mmCIF file of C-alpha atoms in Angstrom:
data_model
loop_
_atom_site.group_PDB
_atom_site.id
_atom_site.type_symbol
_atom_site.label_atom_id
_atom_site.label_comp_id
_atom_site.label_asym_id
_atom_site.label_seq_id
_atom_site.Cartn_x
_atom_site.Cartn_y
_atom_site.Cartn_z
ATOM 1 C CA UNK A 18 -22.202 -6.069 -10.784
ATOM 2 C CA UNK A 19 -18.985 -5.808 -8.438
ATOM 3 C CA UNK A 20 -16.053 -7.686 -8.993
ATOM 4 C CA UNK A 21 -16.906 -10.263 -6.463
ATOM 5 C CA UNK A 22 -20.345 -11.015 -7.881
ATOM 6 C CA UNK A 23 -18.773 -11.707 -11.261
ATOM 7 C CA UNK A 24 -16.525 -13.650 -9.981
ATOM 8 C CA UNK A 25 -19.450 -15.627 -7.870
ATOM 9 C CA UNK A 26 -21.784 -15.970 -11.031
ATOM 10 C CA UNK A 27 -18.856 -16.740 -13.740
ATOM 11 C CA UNK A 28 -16.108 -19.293 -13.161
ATOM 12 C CA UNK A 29 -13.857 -17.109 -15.828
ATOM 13 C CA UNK A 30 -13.493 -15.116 -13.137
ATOM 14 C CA UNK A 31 -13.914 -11.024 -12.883
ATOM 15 C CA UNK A 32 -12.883 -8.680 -16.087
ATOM 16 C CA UNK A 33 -9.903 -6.556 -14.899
ATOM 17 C CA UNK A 34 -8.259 -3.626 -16.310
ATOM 18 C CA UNK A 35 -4.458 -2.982 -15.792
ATOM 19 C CA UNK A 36 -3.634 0.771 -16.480
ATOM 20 C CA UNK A 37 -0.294 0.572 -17.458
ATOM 21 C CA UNK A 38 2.037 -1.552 -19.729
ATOM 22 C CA UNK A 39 5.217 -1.359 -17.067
ATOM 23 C CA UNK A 40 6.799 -3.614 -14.675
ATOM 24 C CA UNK A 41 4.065 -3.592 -11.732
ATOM 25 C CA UNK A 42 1.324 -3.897 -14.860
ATOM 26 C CA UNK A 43 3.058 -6.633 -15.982
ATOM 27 C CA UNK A 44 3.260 -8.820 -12.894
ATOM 28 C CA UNK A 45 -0.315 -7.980 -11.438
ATOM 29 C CA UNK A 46 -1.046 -9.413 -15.097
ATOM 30 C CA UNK A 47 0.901 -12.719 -14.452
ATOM 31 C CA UNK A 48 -0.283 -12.883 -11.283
ATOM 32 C CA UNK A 49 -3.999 -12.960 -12.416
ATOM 33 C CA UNK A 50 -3.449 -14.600 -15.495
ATOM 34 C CA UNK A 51 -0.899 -17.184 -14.792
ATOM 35 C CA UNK A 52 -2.156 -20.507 -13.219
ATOM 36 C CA UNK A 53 -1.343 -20.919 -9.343
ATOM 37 C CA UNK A 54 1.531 -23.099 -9.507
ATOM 38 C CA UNK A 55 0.431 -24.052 -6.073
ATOM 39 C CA UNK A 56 -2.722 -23.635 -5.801
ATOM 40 C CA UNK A 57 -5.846 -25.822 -6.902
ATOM 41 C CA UNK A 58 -6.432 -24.444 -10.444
ATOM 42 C CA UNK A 59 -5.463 -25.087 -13.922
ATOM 43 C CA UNK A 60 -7.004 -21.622 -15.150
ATOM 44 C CA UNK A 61 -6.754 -17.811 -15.113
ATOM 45 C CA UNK A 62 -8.615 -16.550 -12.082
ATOM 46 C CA UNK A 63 -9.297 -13.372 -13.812
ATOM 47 C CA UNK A 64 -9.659 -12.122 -17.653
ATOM 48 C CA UNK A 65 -7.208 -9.858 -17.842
ATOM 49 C CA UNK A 66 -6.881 -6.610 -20.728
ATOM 50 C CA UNK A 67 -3.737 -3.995 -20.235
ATOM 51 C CA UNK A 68 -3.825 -0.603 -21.803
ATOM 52 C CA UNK A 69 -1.007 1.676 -21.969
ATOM 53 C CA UNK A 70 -1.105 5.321 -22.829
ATOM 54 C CA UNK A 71 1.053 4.820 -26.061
ATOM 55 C CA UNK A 72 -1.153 2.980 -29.256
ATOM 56 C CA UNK A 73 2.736 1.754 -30.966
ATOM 57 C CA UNK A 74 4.192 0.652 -27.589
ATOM 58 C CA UNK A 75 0.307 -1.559 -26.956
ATOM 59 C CA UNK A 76 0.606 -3.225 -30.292
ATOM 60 C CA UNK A 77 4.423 -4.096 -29.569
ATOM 61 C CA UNK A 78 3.516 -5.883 -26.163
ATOM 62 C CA UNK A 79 0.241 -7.331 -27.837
ATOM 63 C CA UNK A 80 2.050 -9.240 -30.686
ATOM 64 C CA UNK A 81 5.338 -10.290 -29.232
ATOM 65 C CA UNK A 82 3.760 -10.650 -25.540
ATOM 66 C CA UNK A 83 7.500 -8.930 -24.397
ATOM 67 C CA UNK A 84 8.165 -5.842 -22.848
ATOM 68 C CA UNK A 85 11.985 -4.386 -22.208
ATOM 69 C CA UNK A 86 11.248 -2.981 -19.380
ATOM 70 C CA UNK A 87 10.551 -6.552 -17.579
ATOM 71 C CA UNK A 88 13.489 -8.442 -19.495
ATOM 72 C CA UNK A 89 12.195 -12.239 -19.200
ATOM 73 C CA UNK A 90 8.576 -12.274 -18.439
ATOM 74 C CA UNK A 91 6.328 -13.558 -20.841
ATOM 75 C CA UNK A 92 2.559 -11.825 -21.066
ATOM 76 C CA UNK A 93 0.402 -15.441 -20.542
ATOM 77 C CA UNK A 94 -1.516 -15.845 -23.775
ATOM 78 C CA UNK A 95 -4.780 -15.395 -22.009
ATOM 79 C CA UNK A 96 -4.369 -11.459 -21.122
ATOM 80 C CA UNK A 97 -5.787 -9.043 -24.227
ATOM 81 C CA UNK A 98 -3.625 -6.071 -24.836
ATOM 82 C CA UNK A 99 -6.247 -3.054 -25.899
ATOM 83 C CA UNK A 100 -4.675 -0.081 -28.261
ATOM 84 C CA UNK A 101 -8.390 1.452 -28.038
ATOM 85 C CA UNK A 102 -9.678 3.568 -25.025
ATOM 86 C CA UNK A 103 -12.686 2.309 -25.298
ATOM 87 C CA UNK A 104 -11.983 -1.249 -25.336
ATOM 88 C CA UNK A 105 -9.797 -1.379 -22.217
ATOM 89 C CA UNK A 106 -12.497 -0.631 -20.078
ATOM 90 C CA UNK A 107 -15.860 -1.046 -21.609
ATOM 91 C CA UNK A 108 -16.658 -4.120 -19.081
ATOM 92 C CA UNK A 109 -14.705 -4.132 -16.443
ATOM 93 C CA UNK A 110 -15.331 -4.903 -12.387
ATOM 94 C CA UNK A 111 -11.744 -4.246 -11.582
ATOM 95 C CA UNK A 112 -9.614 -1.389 -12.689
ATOM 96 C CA UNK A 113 -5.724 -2.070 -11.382
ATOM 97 C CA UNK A 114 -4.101 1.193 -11.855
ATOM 98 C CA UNK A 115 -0.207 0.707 -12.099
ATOM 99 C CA UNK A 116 0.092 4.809 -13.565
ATOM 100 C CA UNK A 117 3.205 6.804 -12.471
ATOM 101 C CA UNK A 118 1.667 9.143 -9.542
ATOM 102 C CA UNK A 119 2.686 12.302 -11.402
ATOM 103 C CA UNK A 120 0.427 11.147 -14.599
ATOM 104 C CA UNK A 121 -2.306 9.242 -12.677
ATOM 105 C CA UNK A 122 -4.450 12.990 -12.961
ATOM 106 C CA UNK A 123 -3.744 13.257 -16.541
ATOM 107 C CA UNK A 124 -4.486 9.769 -17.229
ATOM 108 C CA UNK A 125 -7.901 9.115 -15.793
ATOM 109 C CA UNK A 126 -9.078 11.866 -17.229
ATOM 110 C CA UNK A 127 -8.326 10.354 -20.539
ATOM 111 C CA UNK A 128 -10.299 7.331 -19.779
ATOM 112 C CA UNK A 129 -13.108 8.266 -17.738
ATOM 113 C CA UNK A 130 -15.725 8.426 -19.973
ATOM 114 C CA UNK A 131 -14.968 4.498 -20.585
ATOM 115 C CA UNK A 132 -14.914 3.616 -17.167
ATOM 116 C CA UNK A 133 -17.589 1.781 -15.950
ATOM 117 C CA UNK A 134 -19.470 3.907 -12.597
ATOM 118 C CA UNK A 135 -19.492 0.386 -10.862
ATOM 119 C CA UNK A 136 -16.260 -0.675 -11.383
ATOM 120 C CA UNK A 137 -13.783 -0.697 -8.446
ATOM 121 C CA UNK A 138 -10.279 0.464 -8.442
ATOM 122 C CA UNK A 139 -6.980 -0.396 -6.911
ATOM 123 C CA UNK A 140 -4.184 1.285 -6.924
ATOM 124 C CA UNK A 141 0.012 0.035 -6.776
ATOM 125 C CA UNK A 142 0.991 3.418 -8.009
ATOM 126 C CA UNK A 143 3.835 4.731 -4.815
ATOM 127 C CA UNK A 144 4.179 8.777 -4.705
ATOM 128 C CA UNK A 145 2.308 11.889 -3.765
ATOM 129 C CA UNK A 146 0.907 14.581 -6.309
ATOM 130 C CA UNK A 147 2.871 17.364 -6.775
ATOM 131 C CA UNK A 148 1.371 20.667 -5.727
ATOM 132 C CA UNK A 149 -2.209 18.597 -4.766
ATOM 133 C CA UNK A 150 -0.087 16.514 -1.994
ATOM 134 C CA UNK A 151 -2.743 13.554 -2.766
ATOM 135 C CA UNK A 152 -2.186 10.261 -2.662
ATOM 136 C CA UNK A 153 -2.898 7.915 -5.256
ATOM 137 C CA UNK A 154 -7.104 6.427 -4.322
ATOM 138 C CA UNK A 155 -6.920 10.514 -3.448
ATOM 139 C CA UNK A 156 -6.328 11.781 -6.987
ATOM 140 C CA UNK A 157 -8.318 8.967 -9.020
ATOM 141 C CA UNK A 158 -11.530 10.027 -6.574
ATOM 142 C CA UNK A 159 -11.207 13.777 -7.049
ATOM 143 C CA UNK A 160 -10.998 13.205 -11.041
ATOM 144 C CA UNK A 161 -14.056 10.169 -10.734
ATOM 145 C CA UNK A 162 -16.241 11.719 -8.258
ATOM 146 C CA UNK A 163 -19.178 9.685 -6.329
ATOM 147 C CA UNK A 164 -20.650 7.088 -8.038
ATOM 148 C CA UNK A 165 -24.228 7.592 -10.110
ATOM 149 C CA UNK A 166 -25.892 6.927 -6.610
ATOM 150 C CA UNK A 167 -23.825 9.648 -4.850
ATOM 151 C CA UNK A 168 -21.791 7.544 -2.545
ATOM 152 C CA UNK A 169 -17.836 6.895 -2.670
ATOM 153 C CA UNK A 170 -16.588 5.114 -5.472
ATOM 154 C CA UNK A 171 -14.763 1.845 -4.126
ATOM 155 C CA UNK A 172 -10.899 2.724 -4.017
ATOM 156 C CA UNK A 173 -8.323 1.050 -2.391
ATOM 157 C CA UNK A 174 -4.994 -0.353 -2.898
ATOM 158 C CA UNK A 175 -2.126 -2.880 -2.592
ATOM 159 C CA UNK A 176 0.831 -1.768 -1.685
ATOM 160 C CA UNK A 177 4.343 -4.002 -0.155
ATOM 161 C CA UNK A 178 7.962 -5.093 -1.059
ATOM 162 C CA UNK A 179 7.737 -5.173 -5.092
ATOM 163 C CA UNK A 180 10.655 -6.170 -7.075
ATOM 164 C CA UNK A 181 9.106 -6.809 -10.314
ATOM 165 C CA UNK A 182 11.691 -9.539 -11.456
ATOM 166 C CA UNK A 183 11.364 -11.816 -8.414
ATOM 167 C CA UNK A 184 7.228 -11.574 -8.858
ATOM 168 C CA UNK A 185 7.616 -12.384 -11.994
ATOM 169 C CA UNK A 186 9.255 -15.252 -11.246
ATOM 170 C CA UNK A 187 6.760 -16.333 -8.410
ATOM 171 C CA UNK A 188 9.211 -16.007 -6.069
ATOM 172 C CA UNK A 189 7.356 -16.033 -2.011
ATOM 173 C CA UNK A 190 6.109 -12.358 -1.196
ATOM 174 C CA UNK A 191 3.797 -10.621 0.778
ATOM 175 C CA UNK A 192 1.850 -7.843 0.233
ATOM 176 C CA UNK A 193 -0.526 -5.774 2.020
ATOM 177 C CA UNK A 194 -4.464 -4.133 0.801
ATOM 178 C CA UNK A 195 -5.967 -1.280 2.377
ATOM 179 C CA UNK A 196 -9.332 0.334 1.833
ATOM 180 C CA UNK A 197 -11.933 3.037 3.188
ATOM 181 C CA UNK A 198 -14.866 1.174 1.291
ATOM 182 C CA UNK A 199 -16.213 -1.850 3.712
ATOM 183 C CA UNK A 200 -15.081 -5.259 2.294
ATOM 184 C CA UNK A 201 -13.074 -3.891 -0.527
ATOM 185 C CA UNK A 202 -9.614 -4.958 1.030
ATOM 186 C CA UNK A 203 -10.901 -8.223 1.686
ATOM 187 C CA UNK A 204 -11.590 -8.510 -1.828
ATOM 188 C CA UNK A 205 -8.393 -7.491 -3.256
ATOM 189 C CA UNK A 206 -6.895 -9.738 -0.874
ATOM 190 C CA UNK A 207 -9.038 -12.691 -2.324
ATOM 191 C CA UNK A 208 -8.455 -11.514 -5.920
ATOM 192 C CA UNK A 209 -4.336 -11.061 -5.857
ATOM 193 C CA UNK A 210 -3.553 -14.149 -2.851
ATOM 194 C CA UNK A 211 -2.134 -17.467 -4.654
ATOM 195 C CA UNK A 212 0.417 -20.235 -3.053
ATOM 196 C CA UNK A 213 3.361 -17.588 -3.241
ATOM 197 C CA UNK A 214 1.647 -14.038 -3.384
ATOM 198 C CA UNK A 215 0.080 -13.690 0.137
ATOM 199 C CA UNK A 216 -2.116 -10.385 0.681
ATOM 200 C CA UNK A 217 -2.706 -9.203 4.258
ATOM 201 C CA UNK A 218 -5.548 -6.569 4.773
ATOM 202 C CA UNK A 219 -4.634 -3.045 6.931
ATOM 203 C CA UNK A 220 -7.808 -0.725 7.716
ATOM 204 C CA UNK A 221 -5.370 2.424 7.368
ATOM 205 C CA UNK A 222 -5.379 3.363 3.455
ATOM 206 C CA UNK A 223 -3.711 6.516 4.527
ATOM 207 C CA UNK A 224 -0.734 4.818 6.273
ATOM 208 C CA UNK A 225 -0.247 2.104 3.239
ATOM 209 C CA UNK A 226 -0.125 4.657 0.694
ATOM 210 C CA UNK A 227 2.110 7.611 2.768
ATOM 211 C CA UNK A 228 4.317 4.199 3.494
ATOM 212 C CA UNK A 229 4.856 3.746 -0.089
ATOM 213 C CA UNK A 230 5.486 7.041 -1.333
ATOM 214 C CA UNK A 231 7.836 8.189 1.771
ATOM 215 C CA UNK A 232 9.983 5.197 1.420
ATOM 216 C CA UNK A 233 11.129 6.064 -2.144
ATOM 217 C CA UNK A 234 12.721 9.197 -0.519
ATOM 218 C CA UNK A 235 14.696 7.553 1.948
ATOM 219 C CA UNK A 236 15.613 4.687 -0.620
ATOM 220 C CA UNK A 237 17.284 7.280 -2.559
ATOM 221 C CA UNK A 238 19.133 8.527 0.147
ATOM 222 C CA UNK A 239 20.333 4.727 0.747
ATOM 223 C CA UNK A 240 21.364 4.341 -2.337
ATOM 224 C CA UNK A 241 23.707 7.822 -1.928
ATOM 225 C CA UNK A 242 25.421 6.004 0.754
ATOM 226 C CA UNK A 243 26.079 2.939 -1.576
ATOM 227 C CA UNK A 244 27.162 5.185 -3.992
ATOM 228 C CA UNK A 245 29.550 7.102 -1.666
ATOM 229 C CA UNK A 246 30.905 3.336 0.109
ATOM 230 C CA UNK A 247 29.545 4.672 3.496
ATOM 231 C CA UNK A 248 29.000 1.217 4.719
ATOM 232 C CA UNK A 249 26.161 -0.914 6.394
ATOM 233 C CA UNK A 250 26.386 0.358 9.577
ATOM 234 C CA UNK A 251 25.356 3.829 7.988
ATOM 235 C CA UNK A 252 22.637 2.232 5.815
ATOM 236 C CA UNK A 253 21.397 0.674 8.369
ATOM 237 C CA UNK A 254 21.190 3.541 10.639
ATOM 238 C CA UNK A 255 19.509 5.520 7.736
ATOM 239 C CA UNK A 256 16.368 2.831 7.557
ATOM 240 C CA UNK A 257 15.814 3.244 11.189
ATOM 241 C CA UNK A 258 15.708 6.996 11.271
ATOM 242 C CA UNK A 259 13.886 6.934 8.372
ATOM 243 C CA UNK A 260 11.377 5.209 8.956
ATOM 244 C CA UNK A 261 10.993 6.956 12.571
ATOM 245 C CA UNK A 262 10.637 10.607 10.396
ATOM 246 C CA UNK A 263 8.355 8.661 7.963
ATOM 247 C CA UNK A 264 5.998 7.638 11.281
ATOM 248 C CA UNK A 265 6.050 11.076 12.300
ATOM 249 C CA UNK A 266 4.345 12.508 9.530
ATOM 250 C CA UNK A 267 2.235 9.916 9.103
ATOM 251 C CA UNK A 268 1.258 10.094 12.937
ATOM 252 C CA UNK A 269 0.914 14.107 12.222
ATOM 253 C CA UNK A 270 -1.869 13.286 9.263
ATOM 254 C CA UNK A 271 -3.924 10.470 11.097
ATOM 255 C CA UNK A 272 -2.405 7.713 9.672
ATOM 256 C CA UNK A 273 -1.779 4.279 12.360
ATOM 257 C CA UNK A 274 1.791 4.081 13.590
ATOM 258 C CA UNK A 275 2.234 0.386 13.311
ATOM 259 C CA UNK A 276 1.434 0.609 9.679
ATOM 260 C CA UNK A 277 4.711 1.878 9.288
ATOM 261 C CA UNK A 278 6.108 -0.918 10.786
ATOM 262 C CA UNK A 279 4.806 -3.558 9.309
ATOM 263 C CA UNK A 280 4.852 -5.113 5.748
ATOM 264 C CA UNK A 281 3.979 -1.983 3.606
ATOM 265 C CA UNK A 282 6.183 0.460 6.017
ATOM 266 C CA UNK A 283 9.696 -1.197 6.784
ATOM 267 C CA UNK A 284 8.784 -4.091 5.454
ATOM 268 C CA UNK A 285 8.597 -2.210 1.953
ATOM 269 C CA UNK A 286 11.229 0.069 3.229
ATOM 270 C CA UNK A 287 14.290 -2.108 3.762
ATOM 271 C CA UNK A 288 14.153 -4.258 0.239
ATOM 272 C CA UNK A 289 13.960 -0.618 -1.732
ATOM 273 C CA UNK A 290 17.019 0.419 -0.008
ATOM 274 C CA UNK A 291 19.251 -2.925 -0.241
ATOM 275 C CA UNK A 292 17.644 -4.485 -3.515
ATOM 276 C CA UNK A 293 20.297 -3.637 -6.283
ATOM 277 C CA UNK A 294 17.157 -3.429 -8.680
ATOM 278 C CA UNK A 295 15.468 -0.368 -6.860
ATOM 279 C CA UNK A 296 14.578 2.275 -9.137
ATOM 280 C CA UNK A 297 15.154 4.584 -6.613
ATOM 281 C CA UNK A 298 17.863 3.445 -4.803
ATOM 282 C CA UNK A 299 19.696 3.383 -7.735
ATOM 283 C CA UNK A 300 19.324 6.732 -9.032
ATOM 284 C CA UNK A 301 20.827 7.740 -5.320
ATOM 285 C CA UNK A 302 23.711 5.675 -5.970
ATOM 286 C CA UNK A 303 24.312 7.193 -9.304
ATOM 287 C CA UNK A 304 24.351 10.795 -7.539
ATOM 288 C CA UNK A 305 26.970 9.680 -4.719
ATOM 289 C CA UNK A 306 29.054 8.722 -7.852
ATOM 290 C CA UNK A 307 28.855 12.253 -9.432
ATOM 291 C CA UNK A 308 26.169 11.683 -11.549
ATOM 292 C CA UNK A 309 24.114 14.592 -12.228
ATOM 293 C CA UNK A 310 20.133 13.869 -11.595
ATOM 294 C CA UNK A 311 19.070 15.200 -15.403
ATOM 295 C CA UNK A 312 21.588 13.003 -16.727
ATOM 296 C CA UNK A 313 20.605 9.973 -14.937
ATOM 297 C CA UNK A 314 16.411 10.437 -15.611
ATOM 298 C CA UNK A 315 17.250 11.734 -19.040
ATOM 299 C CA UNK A 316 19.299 8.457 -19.182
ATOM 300 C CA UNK A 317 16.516 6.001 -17.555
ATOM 301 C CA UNK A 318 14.015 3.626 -18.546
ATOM 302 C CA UNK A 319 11.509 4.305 -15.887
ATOM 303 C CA UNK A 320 10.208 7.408 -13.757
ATOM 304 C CA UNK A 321 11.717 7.635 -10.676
ATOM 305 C CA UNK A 322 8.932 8.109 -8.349
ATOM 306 C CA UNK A 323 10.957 9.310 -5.576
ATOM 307 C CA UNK A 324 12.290 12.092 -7.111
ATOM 308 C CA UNK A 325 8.911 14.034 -7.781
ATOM 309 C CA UNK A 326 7.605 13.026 -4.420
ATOM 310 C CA UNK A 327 10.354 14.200 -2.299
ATOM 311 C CA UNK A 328 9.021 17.356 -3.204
ATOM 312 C CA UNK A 329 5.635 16.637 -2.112
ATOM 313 C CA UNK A 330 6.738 15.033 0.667
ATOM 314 C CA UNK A 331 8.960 17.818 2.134
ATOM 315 C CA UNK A 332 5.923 20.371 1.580
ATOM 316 C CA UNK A 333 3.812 17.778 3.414
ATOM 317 C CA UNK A 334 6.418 17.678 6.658
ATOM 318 C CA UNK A 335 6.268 21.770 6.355
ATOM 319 C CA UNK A 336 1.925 21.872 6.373
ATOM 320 C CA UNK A 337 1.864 19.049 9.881
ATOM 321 C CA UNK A 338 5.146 20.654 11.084
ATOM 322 C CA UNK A 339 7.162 17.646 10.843
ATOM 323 C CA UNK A 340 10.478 17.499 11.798
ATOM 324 C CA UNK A 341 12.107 15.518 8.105
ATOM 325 C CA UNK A 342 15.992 15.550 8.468
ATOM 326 C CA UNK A 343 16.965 12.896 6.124
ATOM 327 C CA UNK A 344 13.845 14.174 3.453
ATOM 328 C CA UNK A 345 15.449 17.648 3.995
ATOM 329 C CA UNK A 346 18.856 16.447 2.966
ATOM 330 C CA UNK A 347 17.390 13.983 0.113
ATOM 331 C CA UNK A 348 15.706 17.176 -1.155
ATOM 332 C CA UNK A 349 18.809 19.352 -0.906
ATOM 333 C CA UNK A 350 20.944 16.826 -3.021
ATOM 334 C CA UNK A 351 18.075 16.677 -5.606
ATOM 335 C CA UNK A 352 16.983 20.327 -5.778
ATOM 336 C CA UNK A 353 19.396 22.358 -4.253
ATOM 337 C CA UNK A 354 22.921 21.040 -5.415
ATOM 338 C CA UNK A 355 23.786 20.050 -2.388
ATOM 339 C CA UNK A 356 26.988 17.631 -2.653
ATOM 340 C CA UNK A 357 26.237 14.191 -1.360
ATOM 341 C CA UNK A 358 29.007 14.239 0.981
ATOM 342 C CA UNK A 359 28.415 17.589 3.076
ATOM 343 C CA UNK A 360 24.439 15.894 3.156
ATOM 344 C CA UNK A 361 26.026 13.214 5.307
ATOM 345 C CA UNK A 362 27.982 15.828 7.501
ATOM 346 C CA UNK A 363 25.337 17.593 7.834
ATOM 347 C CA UNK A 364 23.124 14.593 9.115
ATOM 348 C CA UNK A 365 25.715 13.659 11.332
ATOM 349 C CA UNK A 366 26.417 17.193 13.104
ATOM 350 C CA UNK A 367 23.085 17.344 13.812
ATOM 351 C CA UNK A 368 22.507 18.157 17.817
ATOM 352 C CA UNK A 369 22.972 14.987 19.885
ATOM 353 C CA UNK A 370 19.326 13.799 21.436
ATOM 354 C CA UNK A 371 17.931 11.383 22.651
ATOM 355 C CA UNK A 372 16.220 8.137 20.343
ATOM 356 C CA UNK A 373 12.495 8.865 19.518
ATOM 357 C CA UNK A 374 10.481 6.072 17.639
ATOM 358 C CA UNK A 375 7.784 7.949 15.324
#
């Protein structure tokens, strides 16, 4: 039975999975599990069970219902915390998978023998795979497969501006969900919309996740210029430019160009770079202070997704043959020891042109 069925037949409302115990876990489990403050109902829309890959850190969330890496946010009462594989995903309709790209292989797996063949999956996960170069509904089909019946499992995902700690708060966002499997988008839409989460639906899953992963790169070049005190004007500059490179590649791979500038391309784009709580953004302002980039992952509390996928993304940009400036200098400051500062000059020597848009 699909997750929309369930949800038709059983006023609990469909059995979801959440694959991972961080903060985008966490607040698609408040968002399920949490009453609409808004809306019409008094109840959890959904029965909600997280799993985590780590049996201590699963019996830690399940007894004190707080996590340290979303300071604040209380897990609602309603949502079960499994430590077994087994008992995450023995009945589920909905699998939300909120896995690190880089782990997302290695993961499912772990877990696919417990995963129900009709159960649907959506993604929030933002990156490419190294060496693959897949995106997220890319890697979870490869590992999966067709369903018993031989045709495409039903993958999609959600994908949008994100800052954890203002979702978990119910503070008014938008979001948008993409899928190649008719009606699925429509469904995750449905499932994750309440009076302040609102869920728009985009036909182009390859433009919603490239969006996502892309923009981490540039956010950590955004946050070298806040690290460095180059100003707004350059920030500024930086989203527009890259978000035009980002469009380029995504044009080169098939992908729509007005994804890109809408809510999960710019939209997504511009509160990574200027939200002082961006992962990534942050570890680029840490490098235009001198900070060296072991020190400062050895030194976080979360993975850095745009670290990993600049690689992926630069090898992408070399297979379509897309010109990448600011990836290119992003990836020279990461890999290459490239000093912040002569990544700027560089940028700005560049030969003078005329404007293109994507």
């Amino acid at each position: 039975m699909t997750a929309a069925a369930s949800r038709k037949n059983d006023n609990l409302g469909p059995r979801v999975t959440i694959m991972g115990i961080g903060q985008m876990g966490l607040v698609c489990a408040g968002a399920l599990a949490i009453p609409d403050p808004g809306g019409s109902g008094d109840s959890p829309r959904a029965r909600v069970t997280m799993w985590g890959h780590d049996e201590d850190e699963n019996g830690a969330l399940s007894q004190t219902r707080r996590s340290e890496r979303l300071p604040g946010f209380v897990l609602p009462d309603s949502v079960r915390v499994a430590i077994r594989d087994e008992d995450a995903f023995r009945d589920a309709d909905v699998i939300v998978c909120a896995i690190p790209v880089q782990f997302i292989r290695g993961v499912w797996e772990r877990i696919r023998e417990f995963a129900p063949p009709e159960a649907r999956v959506i993604s929030v996960a933002k990156g490419i795979e190294n060496g693959t170069l897949l995106r997220p509904t890319q890697i979870i089909a490869d590992v999966l497969g067709d369903d018993p019946d031989g045709k495409p499992r039903a993958l999609g995902c959600m994908s949008g501006p994100a800052i954890a700690s203002e979702l978990a708060q119910c503070k008014p966002a938008t979001m948008a969900a993409a899928s190649d499997h008719p009606g699925f988008a429509e469904e995750i839409q449905q499932l994750f919309s309440t009076s302040w989460l609102r869920i728009y639906t985009n036909p182009d899953l390859l433009g919603v996740e490239l969006a996502g992963a892309a923009k981490n790169v540039i956010a950590i070049a955004a946050g070298i210029i806040d690290g460095l005190g180059a100003g707004f004007n350059a920030k500024s500059a930086l989203l527009a430019r890259g978000n035009a490179e980002i469009s380029r590649l995504g044009a080169a791979m098939g992908a729509q160009t007005q994804t890109f500038f809408g809510i999960a391309g710019v939209g997504d784009l511009a509160t990574t770079c200027f939200s002082p709580e961006g992962r990534n953004r942050s570890c680029g302002e840490a490098l235009g202070k001198g900070v060296k980039l072991d020190q400062y992952l050895r030194d976080a509390m979360c993975v850095v997704e745009g670290v990993a996928t600049t690689e992926s993304v630069v090898d992408l940009a070399k297979k379509y043959r897309v010109d990448m400036p600011i990836t290119d200098a992003v990836h020279a400051v990461l890999f290459e020891h490239l000093d912040p500062v002569d990544a700027i000059g560089m940028l700005m020597s560049r030969e003078l042109r005329e404007e293109q848009i994507g």
